[in-house]
Coordinates of C-alpha atoms in Angstrom, one line a residue:
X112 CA -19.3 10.8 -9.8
X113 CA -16.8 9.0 -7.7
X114 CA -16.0 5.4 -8.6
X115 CA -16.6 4.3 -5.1
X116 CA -18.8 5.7 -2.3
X117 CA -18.9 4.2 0.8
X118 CA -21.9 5.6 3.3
X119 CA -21.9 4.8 7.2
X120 CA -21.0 1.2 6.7
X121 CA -20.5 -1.0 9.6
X122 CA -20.3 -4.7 9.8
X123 CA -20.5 -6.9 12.7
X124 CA -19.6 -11.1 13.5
X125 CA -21.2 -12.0 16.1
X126 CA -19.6 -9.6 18.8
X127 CA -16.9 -8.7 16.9
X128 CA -17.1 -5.1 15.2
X129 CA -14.9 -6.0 11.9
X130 CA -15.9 -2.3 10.5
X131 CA -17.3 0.7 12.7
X132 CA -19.5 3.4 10.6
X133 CA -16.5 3.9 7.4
X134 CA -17.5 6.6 5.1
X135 CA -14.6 7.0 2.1
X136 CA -14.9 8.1 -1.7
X137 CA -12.4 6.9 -3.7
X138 CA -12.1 9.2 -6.8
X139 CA -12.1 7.9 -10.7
X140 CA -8.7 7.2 -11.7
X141 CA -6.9 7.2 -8.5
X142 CA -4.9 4.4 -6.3
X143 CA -6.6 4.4 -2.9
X144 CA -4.6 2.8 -0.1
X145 CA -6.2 1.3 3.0
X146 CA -3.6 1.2 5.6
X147 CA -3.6 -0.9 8.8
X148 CA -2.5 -3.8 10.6
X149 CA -3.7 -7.0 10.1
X150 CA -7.3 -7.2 11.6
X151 CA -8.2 -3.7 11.4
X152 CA -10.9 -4.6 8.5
X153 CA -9.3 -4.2 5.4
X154 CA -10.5 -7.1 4.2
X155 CA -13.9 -7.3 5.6
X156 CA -14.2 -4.0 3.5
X157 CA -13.3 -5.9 0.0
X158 CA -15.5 -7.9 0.5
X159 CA -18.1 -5.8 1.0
X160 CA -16.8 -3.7 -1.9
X161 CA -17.2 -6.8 -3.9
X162 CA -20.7 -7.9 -2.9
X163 CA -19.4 -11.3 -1.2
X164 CA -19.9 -10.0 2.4
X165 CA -23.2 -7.7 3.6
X166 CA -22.9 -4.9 5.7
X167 CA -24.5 -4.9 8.5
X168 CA -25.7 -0.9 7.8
X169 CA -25.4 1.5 5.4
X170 CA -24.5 1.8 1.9
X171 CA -22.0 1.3 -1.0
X172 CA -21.9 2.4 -5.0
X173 CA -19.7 1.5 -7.3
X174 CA -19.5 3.3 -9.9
X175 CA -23.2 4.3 -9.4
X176 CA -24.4 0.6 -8.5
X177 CA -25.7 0.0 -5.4
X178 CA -23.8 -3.3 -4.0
X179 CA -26.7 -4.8 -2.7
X180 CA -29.1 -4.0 -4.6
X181 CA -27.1 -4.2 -8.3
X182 CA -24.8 -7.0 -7.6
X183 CA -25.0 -8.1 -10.9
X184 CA -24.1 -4.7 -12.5
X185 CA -21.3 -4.4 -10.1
X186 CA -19.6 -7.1 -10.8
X187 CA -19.3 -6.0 -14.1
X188 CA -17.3 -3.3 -13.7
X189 CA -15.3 -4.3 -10.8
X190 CA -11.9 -6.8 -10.5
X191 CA -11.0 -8.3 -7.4
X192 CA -7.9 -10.1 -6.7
X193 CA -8.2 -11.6 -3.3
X194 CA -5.2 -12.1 -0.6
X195 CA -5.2 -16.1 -1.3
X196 CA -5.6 -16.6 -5.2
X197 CA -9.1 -18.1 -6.1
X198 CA -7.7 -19.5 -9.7
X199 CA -7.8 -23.7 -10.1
X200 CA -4.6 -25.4 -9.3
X201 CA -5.8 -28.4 -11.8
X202 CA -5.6 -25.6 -14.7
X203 CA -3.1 -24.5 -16.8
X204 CA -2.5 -20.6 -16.5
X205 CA -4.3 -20.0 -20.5
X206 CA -7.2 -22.5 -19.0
X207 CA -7.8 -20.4 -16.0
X208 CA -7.6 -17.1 -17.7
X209 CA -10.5 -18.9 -20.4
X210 CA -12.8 -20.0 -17.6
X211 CA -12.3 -16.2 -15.7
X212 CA -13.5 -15.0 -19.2
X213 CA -16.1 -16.9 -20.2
X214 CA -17.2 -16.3 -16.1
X215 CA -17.6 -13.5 -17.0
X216 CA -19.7 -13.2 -20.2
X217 CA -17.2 -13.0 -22.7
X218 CA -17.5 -15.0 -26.0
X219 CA -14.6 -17.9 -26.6
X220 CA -13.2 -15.8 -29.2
X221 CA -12.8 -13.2 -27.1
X222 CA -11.8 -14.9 -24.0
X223 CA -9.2 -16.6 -26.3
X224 CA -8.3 -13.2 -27.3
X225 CA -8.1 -11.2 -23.7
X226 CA -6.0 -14.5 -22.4
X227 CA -3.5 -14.3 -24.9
X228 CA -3.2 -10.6 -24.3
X229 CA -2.7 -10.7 -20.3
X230 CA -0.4 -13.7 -20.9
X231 CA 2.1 -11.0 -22.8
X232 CA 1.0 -7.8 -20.9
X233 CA 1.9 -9.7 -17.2
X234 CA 5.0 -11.7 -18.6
X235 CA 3.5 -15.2 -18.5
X236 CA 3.2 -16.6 -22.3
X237 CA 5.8 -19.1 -21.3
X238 CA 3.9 -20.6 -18.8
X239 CA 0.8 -21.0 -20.5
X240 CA 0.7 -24.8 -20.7
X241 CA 1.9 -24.9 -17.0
X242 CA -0.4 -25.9 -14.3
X243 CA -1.4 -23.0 -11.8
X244 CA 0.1 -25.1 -9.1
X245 CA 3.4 -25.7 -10.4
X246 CA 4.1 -21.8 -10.6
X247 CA 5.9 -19.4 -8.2
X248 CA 4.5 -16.9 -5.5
X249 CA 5.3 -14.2 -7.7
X250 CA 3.7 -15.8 -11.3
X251 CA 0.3 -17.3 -9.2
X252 CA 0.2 -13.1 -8.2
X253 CA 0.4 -12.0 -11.7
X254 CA -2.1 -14.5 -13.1
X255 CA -4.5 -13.9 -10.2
X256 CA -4.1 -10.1 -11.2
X257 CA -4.7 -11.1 -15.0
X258 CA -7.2 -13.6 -13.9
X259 CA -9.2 -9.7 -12.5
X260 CA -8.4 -7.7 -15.8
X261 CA -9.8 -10.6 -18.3
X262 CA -13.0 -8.4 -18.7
X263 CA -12.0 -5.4 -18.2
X264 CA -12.8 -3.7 -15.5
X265 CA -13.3 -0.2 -14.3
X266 CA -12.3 -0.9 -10.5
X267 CA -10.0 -2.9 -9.0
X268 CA -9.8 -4.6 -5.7
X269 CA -6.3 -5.5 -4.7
X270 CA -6.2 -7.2 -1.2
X271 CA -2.1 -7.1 0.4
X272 CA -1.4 -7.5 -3.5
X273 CA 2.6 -8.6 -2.6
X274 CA 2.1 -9.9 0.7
X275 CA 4.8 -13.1 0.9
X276 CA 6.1 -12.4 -2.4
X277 CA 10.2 -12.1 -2.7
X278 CA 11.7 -8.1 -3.1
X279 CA 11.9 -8.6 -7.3
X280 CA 8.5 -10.0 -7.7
X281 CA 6.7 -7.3 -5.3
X282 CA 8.5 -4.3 -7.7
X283 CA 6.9 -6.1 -10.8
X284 CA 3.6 -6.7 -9.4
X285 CA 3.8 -2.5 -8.5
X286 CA 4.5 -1.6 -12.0
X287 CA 1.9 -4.1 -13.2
X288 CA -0.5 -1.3 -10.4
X289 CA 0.9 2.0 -12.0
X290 CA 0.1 0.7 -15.9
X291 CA -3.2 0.2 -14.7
X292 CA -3.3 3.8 -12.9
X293 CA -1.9 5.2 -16.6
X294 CA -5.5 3.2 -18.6
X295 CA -7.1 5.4 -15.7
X296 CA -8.2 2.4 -13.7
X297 CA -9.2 2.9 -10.5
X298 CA -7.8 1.0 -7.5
X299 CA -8.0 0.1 -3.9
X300 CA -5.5 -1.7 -2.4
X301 CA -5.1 -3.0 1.1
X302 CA -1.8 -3.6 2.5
X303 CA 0.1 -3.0 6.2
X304 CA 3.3 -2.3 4.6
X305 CA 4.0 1.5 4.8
X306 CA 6.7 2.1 2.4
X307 CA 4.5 0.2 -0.1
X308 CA 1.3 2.5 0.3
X309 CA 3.7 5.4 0.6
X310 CA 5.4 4.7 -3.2
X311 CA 2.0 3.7 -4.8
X312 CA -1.0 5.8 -3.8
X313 CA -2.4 8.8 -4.2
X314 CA -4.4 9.3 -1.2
X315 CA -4.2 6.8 2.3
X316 CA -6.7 6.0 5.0
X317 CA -5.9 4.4 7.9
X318 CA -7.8 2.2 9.1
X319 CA -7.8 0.2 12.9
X320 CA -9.9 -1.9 14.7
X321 CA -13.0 -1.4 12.2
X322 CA -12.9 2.7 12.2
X323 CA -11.0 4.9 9.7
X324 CA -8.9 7.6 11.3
X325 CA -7.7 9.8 8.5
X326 CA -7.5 10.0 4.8
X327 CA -5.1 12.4 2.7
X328 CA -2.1 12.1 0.6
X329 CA 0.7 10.3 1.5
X330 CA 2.8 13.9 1.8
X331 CA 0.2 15.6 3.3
X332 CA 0.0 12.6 6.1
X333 CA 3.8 12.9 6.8
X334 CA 3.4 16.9 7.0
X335 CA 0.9 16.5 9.6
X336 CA 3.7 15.3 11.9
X337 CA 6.8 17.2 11.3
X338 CA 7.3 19.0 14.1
X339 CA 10.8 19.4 14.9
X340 CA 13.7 19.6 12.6
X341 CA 16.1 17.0 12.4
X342 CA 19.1 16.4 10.4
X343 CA 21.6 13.5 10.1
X344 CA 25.2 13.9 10.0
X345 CA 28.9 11.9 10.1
X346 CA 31.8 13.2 11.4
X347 CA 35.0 12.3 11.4
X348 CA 37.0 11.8 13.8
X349 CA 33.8 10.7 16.4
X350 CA 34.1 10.4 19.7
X351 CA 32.3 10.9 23.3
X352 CA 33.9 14.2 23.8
X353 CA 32.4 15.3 20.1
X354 CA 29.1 14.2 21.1
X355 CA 29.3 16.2 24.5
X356 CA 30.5 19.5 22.2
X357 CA 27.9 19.1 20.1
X358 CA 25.3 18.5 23.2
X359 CA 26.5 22.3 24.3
X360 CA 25.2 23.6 21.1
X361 CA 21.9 26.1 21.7
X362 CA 20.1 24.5 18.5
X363 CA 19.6 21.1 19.4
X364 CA 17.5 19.9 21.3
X365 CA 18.6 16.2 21.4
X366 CA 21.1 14.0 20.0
X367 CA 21.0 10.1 18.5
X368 CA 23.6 7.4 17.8
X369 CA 22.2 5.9 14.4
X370 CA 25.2 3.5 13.4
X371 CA 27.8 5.6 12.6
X372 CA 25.7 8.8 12.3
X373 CA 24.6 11.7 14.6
X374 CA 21.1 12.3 14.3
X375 CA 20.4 15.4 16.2
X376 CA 17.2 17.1 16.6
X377 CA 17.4 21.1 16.4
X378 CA 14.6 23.9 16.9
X379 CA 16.5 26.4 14.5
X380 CA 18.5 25.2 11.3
X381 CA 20.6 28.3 10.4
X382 CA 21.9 28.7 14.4
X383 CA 22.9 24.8 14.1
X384 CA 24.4 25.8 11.0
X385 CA 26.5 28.4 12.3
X386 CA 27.7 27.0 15.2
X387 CA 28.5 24.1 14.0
X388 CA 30.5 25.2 11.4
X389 CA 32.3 27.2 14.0
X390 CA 32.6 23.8 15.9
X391 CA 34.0 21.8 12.7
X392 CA 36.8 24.4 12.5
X393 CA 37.8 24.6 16.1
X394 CA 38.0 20.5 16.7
X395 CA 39.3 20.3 13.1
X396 CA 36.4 17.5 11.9
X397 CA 35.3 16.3 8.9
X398 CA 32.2 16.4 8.3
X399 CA 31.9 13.3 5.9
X400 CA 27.6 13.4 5.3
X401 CA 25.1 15.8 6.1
X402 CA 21.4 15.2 5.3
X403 CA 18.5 16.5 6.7
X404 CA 15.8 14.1 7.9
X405 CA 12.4 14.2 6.7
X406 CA 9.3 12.5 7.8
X407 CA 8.3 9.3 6.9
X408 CA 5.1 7.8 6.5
X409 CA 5.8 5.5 9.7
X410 CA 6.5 8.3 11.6
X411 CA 3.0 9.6 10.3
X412 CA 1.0 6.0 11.1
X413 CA 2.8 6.0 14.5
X414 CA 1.9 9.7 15.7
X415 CA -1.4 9.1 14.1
X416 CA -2.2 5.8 15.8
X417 CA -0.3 5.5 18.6
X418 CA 0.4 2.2 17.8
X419 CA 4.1 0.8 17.2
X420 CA 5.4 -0.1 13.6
X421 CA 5.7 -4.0 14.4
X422 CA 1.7 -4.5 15.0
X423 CA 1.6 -3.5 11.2
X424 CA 3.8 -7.1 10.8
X425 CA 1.5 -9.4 13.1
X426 CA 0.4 -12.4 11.9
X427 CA -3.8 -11.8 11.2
X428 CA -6.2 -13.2 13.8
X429 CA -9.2 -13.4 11.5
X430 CA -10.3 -12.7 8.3
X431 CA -11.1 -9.2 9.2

């Protein structure tokens, strides 16, 4: 059984089509990532995941409750850490990880006891007399992230989990995501940043304008567009009259100023090779770095979508 299955679900405001017929499994144990720009319906999908929002057709299961119909049971076994934290800025962090627990059913003893234990796991025991308020973007993250784990779930909803957040606070809040992959936890995660869904998931879907264009791995996604090869390189010394030589060579097809490097784009790597080697020793050059290139997963979302990697950085319209 997967952990989520999601069955010709659309959902409509008004005129707006926020989702457009999504089907998706997400398997037990894995980190899903739902990729797209801001108002493709990421969100809109959490919260129909989560039983705030109704669809407008079809179906979802988690594991093996129906949404609608088993809201209750759901909610049991799911987490969800929204995009804007939901936690009380009048409460201390240990205060707001008590009410979360007794929330959701647990005993005071034992919401004492699973508080305590978050406040280590996520870092936090210092600032347990501290109002939610008073914390940074980084700590409110983690304690909204505890805040989901106080009972234990099976599931986890993770909506742009380090949008805004500084570079050192984003890499903590993605370890805090693997530890929870390693207690085979499953997870969904929204976000539009494409190195993060690249370095933390499993599988990808992309998702824009309400209707999901492709799920696989993040390797498999940036096979699907390799096409030509291409290889980076710095020479030394550089100038016009290198770049024409090199233009005259039969294996490339097209050549790049990136900074100080060459990138050049070749249809046959062992006849660049060759030549160039041949080229090196006639012009006497140096040839200081030599990489090849290999796609990326923006190069994937690009060729994929046709749309440009800024729209993944515009500001959201909606709550879609």
């Amino acid at each position: 059984m997967d952990a989520v299955v999601i069955n010709n679900v659309s959902k409509r405001y008004g005129s707006l089509q926020a989702v457009s017929n999504l089907n998706l499994s997400i398997r037990k144990g894995e980190i899903f990532g739902l990729l797209g720009p801001n108002g493709a319906g990421k969100t809109t999908t959490i919260r129909m995941l989560s039983g705030l929002s109704r669809p407008t057709s079809g179906t979802i299961s988690v594991m093996g409750f129906d949404v609608e119909r088993e809201t209750v049971m759901v909610k049991t076994v799911i987490g969800v850490v929204p995009e804007t934290s939901n936690l009380y800025p009048e409460l201390t962090c240990f205060d707001n990880l008590l009410f979360a627990g007794r929330l959701y059913g647990l005993s005071s003893r034992e919401a004492k006891r699973r508080a305590e234990e978050l406040l280590r796991e996520f870092k936090l025991t210092e600032k347990q007399d501290a109002f939610f308020r008073s914390l940074s973007g980084g700590m409110k993250r983690r304690l909204t992230m505890a805040a989901s784990l106080i009972h234990d779930p099976q599931v986890i909803f993770l909506d742009e989990p380090t949008k805004g957040l500084d570079v050192m606070s984003a890499r903590a809040l993605r370890e805090m995501i693997r530890s929870l992959k390693k207690r085979a936890t499953t997870i969904l995660l929204t976000t539009h940043y494409l190195e993060e869904a690249d370095h933390l998931c499993d599988r990808i879907g992309i998702i824009v304008k309400g209707n999901l264009i492709t799920v696989n791995t993040p390797e498999a996604l940036k096979q699907s567009v390799r096409t030509d090869k291409v290889v980076e390189l710095r020479l030394n010394p550089f100038s016009s009259s290198v770049k024409k030589k090199l233009n005259r060579l039969t294996a490339i097809k097209q050549i790049n100023i990136v900074g100080d490097k060459l990138r050049c784009t070749i249809d046959n790597l062992d006849i660049f090779l060759s030549e160039l080697c041949l080229m090196v020793k006639d012009e006497c050059l140096g040839v200081e770095s030599f990489n090849t290139i290999t796609p990326t997963l923006e190069d994937a979302f690009v060729k994929i979508t046709g749309l440009k990697r800024e729209v993944m950085l515009q500001e959201k319209p909606g709550g879609t």
